[in-house]
């Protein structure tokens, strides 16, 4: 076709091809904190229902009695059986806690000599024995004889525990250079424990031992530990 020929107009748009505008955006949801309007017909219907229970004005025993009154009588003996089973489990759990506390005491006694040996290694009391049994020759260097035990052992050990590291300040590190041992004594009934911090003579306080006592009644149960009280030694600062 030549350039002089007329370009045909576009075909007319049918009604079905009309562009439909998008729906309006939904309004942002808003919380309504206002109390709902009173509905007298619902209140009257609830008052007329003999099974309606106002739990807000009942104590636990009354709520339990109301609930049982709604159940078929044949179910009551079965619930009594479940209650009896629960009571038997409680008795076994009490026996378990006693035996577990005794087991904790037994193995704490067995591990105590290991903790005492750890203290002697940290404070340097075992340097000679360890050096005599050292087959690598690392303990025979002249520079090694000037180092006694493991300096700042407890400061480094506690610093690697995230929960404790957040609480340790630079001033605490200076004081912890004199910390020679940390011991723990569990209560005989398993309801808590005491932690003892043993210090060598220092320029900060006169106490040789600082004690922290924790009472946790449910320490040996499966529940989350519930801290009842914490008491500590009075520090006699210099």
Short mmCIF file of C-alpha atoms in Angstrom, two decimals:
data_model
loop_
_atom_site.label_atom_id
_atom_site.label_comp_id
_atom_site.label_asym_id
_atom_site.label_seq_id
_atom_site.Cartn_x
_atom_site.Cartn_y
_atom_site.Cartn_z
CA UNK A 1 0.00 0.00 0.00
CA UNK A 2 1.16 3.55 -0.74
CA UNK A 3 1.58 6.32 1.78
CA UNK A 4 -1.40 8.16 0.18
CA UNK A 5 -3.86 5.47 1.27
CA UNK A 6 -5.91 6.35 4.36
CA UNK A 7 -5.26 4.40 7.51
CA UNK A 8 -8.46 2.67 8.62
CA UNK A 9 -9.78 3.78 12.01
CA UNK A 10 -9.54 1.34 14.93
CA UNK A 11 -12.57 -0.87 15.46
CA UNK A 12 -15.08 0.41 17.95
CA UNK A 13 -14.68 -0.94 21.51
CA UNK A 14 -17.41 -3.28 22.56
CA UNK A 15 -19.23 -2.86 25.83
CA UNK A 16 -17.63 -6.00 27.24
CA UNK A 17 -14.18 -4.45 26.80
CA UNK A 18 -14.88 -1.54 29.10
CA UNK A 19 -12.16 -0.94 31.68
CA UNK A 20 -13.52 -1.72 35.14
CA UNK A 21 -12.08 0.58 37.79
CA UNK A 22 -10.39 -1.21 40.76
CA UNK A 23 -12.44 -1.53 43.94
CA UNK A 24 -11.78 1.07 46.60
CA UNK A 25 -9.15 0.13 49.19
CA UNK A 26 -10.55 -1.31 52.38
CA UNK A 27 -10.45 1.02 55.31
CA UNK A 28 -7.88 0.22 57.99
CA UNK A 29 -9.34 -1.85 60.81
CA UNK A 30 -9.90 0.07 64.00
CA UNK A 31 -10.25 -1.49 67.42
CA UNK A 32 -13.34 -0.48 69.32
CA UNK A 33 -12.59 -0.33 73.04
CA UNK A 34 -16.02 0.98 73.97
CA UNK A 35 -18.28 -1.41 75.93
CA UNK A 36 -21.02 -3.02 73.86
CA UNK A 37 -24.48 -1.52 74.19
CA UNK A 38 -26.79 -3.24 76.67
CA UNK A 39 -29.03 -5.95 75.27
CA UNK A 40 -31.97 -6.39 77.68
CA UNK A 41 -33.47 -9.31 75.76
CA UNK A 42 -30.28 -11.38 76.18
CA UNK A 43 -30.00 -10.58 79.89
CA UNK A 44 -33.62 -11.59 80.45
CA UNK A 45 -33.12 -14.85 78.56
CA UNK A 46 -30.01 -15.67 80.61
CA UNK A 47 -31.82 -14.96 83.89
CA UNK A 48 -34.67 -17.23 82.87
CA UNK A 49 -32.31 -20.13 82.07
CA UNK A 50 -31.91 -22.38 85.16
CA UNK A 51 -28.55 -23.64 83.83
CA UNK A 52 -27.09 -20.15 83.65
CA UNK A 53 -24.11 -19.78 86.00
CA UNK A 54 -22.53 -16.53 87.13
CA UNK A 55 -18.95 -17.78 87.61
CA UNK A 56 -17.72 -14.32 88.58
CA UNK A 57 -19.61 -14.52 91.88
CA UNK A 58 -18.77 -18.15 92.76
CA UNK A 59 -15.82 -19.60 94.63
CA UNK A 60 -13.94 -22.62 93.19
CA UNK A 61 -15.90 -25.19 95.22
CA UNK A 62 -19.20 -23.69 94.11
CA UNK A 63 -18.07 -23.64 90.49
CA UNK A 64 -17.09 -27.31 90.77
CA UNK A 65 -20.47 -28.21 92.28
CA UNK A 66 -22.31 -26.28 89.58
CA UNK A 67 -20.30 -28.00 86.87
CA UNK A 68 -20.92 -31.46 88.28
CA UNK A 69 -24.63 -30.76 88.49
CA UNK A 70 -24.70 -30.42 84.69
CA UNK A 71 -23.16 -33.87 84.11
CA UNK A 72 -25.06 -37.15 83.98
CA UNK A 73 -24.96 -38.93 87.37
CA UNK A 74 -23.26 -41.97 85.83
CA UNK A 75 -20.13 -39.88 85.16
CA UNK A 76 -19.63 -38.86 88.80
CA UNK A 77 -18.09 -42.20 89.94
CA UNK A 78 -15.70 -42.08 87.00
CA UNK A 79 -14.55 -38.61 88.01
CA UNK A 80 -14.07 -39.87 91.57
CA UNK A 81 -11.84 -42.62 90.18
CA UNK A 82 -9.73 -40.08 88.29
CA UNK A 83 -9.41 -38.03 91.47
CA UNK A 84 -8.24 -41.11 93.35
CA UNK A 85 -5.63 -41.86 90.67
CA UNK A 86 -4.38 -38.28 90.87
CA UNK A 87 -4.03 -38.56 94.65
CA UNK A 88 -2.06 -41.80 94.27
CA UNK A 89 0.26 -40.09 91.78
CA UNK A 90 0.81 -37.23 94.21
CA UNK A 91 1.88 -39.70 96.91
CA UNK A 92 4.35 -41.36 94.53
CA UNK A 93 5.72 -37.99 93.50
CA UNK A 94 6.33 -37.06 97.13
CA UNK A 95 8.20 -40.34 97.62
CA UNK A 96 10.18 -39.67 94.44
CA UNK A 97 11.25 -36.23 95.67
CA UNK A 98 12.49 -37.70 98.96
CA UNK A 99 14.52 -40.41 97.21
CA UNK A 100 15.87 -37.98 94.62
CA UNK A 101 17.04 -35.59 97.33
CA UNK A 102 18.84 -38.51 99.01
CA UNK A 103 20.41 -39.47 95.67
CA UNK A 104 21.58 -35.89 95.12
CA UNK A 105 23.18 -35.93 98.57
CA UNK A 106 24.89 -39.25 97.85
CA UNK A 107 26.54 -38.17 94.62
CA UNK A 108 27.41 -34.73 95.93
CA UNK A 109 29.42 -36.54 98.60
CA UNK A 110 31.10 -38.71 95.99
CA UNK A 111 32.06 -35.67 93.90
CA UNK A 112 33.30 -33.58 96.83
CA UNK A 113 36.87 -35.01 96.70
CA UNK A 114 37.05 -34.08 93.01
CA UNK A 115 36.06 -30.50 93.80
CA UNK A 116 38.66 -30.35 96.57
CA UNK A 117 41.33 -31.56 94.14
CA UNK A 118 40.20 -28.91 91.64
CA UNK A 119 40.69 -26.26 94.32
CA UNK A 120 44.22 -27.50 95.01
CA UNK A 121 45.07 -27.41 91.30
CA UNK A 122 43.71 -23.88 90.91
CA UNK A 123 45.51 -22.53 93.98
CA UNK A 124 48.83 -24.17 93.08
CA UNK A 125 49.03 -26.78 95.84
CA UNK A 126 49.43 -29.52 93.22
CA UNK A 127 52.03 -27.73 91.08
CA UNK A 128 54.86 -29.97 92.29
CA UNK A 129 53.01 -33.23 91.84
CA UNK A 130 51.74 -32.23 88.42
CA UNK A 131 55.22 -31.14 87.32
CA UNK A 132 56.77 -34.41 88.45
CA UNK A 133 54.28 -36.38 86.37
CA UNK A 134 54.55 -34.10 83.33
CA UNK A 135 56.14 -36.01 80.45
CA UNK A 136 55.98 -33.10 78.00
CA UNK A 137 58.57 -30.97 79.79
CA UNK A 138 56.26 -27.94 79.75
CA UNK A 139 56.47 -27.59 83.54
CA UNK A 140 60.27 -27.42 83.68
CA UNK A 141 60.78 -24.01 82.07
CA UNK A 142 62.18 -21.27 84.31
CA UNK A 143 59.39 -18.89 83.36
CA UNK A 144 56.78 -21.48 84.24
CA UNK A 145 57.95 -21.74 87.86
CA UNK A 146 56.86 -18.16 88.52
CA UNK A 147 53.21 -18.91 87.78
CA UNK A 148 51.36 -20.54 90.67
CA UNK A 149 48.27 -22.59 89.98
CA UNK A 150 45.86 -21.13 87.45
CA UNK A 151 45.53 -17.36 87.92
CA UNK A 152 42.03 -15.83 87.48
CA UNK A 153 40.54 -19.28 86.95
CA UNK A 154 37.13 -18.39 88.38
CA UNK A 155 36.96 -15.01 86.66
CA UNK A 156 37.53 -16.73 83.31
CA UNK A 157 35.13 -19.58 84.09
CA UNK A 158 32.30 -17.24 85.08
CA UNK A 159 33.06 -14.94 82.17
CA UNK A 160 32.25 -17.79 79.77
CA UNK A 161 28.73 -18.14 81.21
CA UNK A 162 26.58 -15.58 79.42
CA UNK A 163 24.16 -15.11 82.32
CA UNK A 164 27.01 -14.35 84.73
CA UNK A 165 29.23 -12.47 82.30
CA UNK A 166 26.60 -9.73 81.98
CA UNK A 167 26.79 -9.09 85.73
CA UNK A 168 30.57 -9.00 86.14
CA UNK A 169 32.18 -5.54 86.15
CA UNK A 170 35.85 -4.56 85.88
CA UNK A 171 35.91 -3.94 89.63
CA UNK A 172 34.55 -7.45 90.19
CA UNK A 173 37.38 -8.93 88.12
CA UNK A 174 39.97 -7.32 90.38
CA UNK A 175 38.25 -8.82 93.41
CA UNK A 176 37.79 -12.21 91.76
CA UNK A 177 41.56 -12.58 91.42
CA UNK A 178 41.40 -13.64 95.08
CA UNK A 179 38.53 -16.12 94.56
CA UNK A 180 40.07 -19.53 95.21
CA UNK A 181 37.04 -21.82 95.26
CA UNK A 182 33.27 -22.03 94.77
CA UNK A 183 31.28 -24.74 96.54
CA UNK A 184 27.60 -25.63 96.65
CA UNK A 185 25.61 -27.37 99.38
CA UNK A 186 22.13 -28.66 98.57
CA UNK A 187 19.43 -28.75 101.22
CA UNK A 188 18.75 -32.26 102.53
CA UNK A 189 15.12 -32.07 101.38
CA UNK A 190 16.02 -30.67 97.94
CA UNK A 191 14.20 -27.38 98.49
CA UNK A 192 17.19 -25.12 97.81
CA UNK A 193 20.94 -24.71 98.04
CA UNK A 194 23.77 -22.49 99.27
CA UNK A 195 26.70 -21.28 97.18
CA UNK A 196 29.93 -20.45 99.03
CA UNK A 197 32.59 -18.18 97.52
CA UNK A 198 35.98 -18.72 99.19
CA UNK A 199 38.50 -15.86 99.05
CA UNK A 200 42.15 -15.49 99.97
CA UNK A 201 43.19 -12.42 102.01
CA UNK A 202 42.60 -9.30 99.91
CA UNK A 203 42.31 -5.52 100.05
CA UNK A 204 38.54 -5.41 99.51
CA UNK A 205 36.83 -7.11 102.50
CA UNK A 206 37.63 -9.16 105.57
CA UNK A 207 35.25 -12.06 104.84
CA UNK A 208 36.98 -15.29 103.90
CA UNK A 209 33.69 -16.83 102.66
CA UNK A 210 30.67 -15.15 101.09
CA UNK A 211 27.49 -17.23 101.05
CA UNK A 212 24.34 -16.92 99.00
CA UNK A 213 21.29 -18.95 100.04
CA UNK A 214 18.51 -19.81 97.57
CA UNK A 215 15.19 -21.32 98.65
CA UNK A 216 13.42 -23.04 95.73
CA UNK A 217 10.59 -25.30 97.01
CA UNK A 218 9.97 -26.98 93.64
CA UNK A 219 13.62 -27.33 92.62
CA UNK A 220 13.39 -31.08 92.01
CA UNK A 221 10.03 -31.10 90.26
CA UNK A 222 9.27 -30.86 86.54
CA UNK A 223 7.80 -27.38 86.96
CA UNK A 224 9.72 -24.20 86.28
CA UNK A 225 11.80 -23.41 89.41
CA UNK A 226 10.04 -20.91 91.68
CA UNK A 227 12.50 -18.80 93.66
CA UNK A 228 11.03 -18.17 97.10
CA UNK A 229 13.83 -16.18 98.75
CA UNK A 230 17.48 -15.22 98.39
CA UNK A 231 19.73 -14.18 101.27
CA UNK A 232 23.40 -13.30 101.27
CA UNK A 233 26.28 -12.70 103.64
CA UNK A 234 26.89 -9.20 104.97
CA UNK A 235 30.13 -8.03 103.39
CA UNK A 236 32.60 -6.34 105.73
CA UNK A 237 34.39 -3.90 103.46
CA UNK A 238 37.83 -2.57 104.29
#
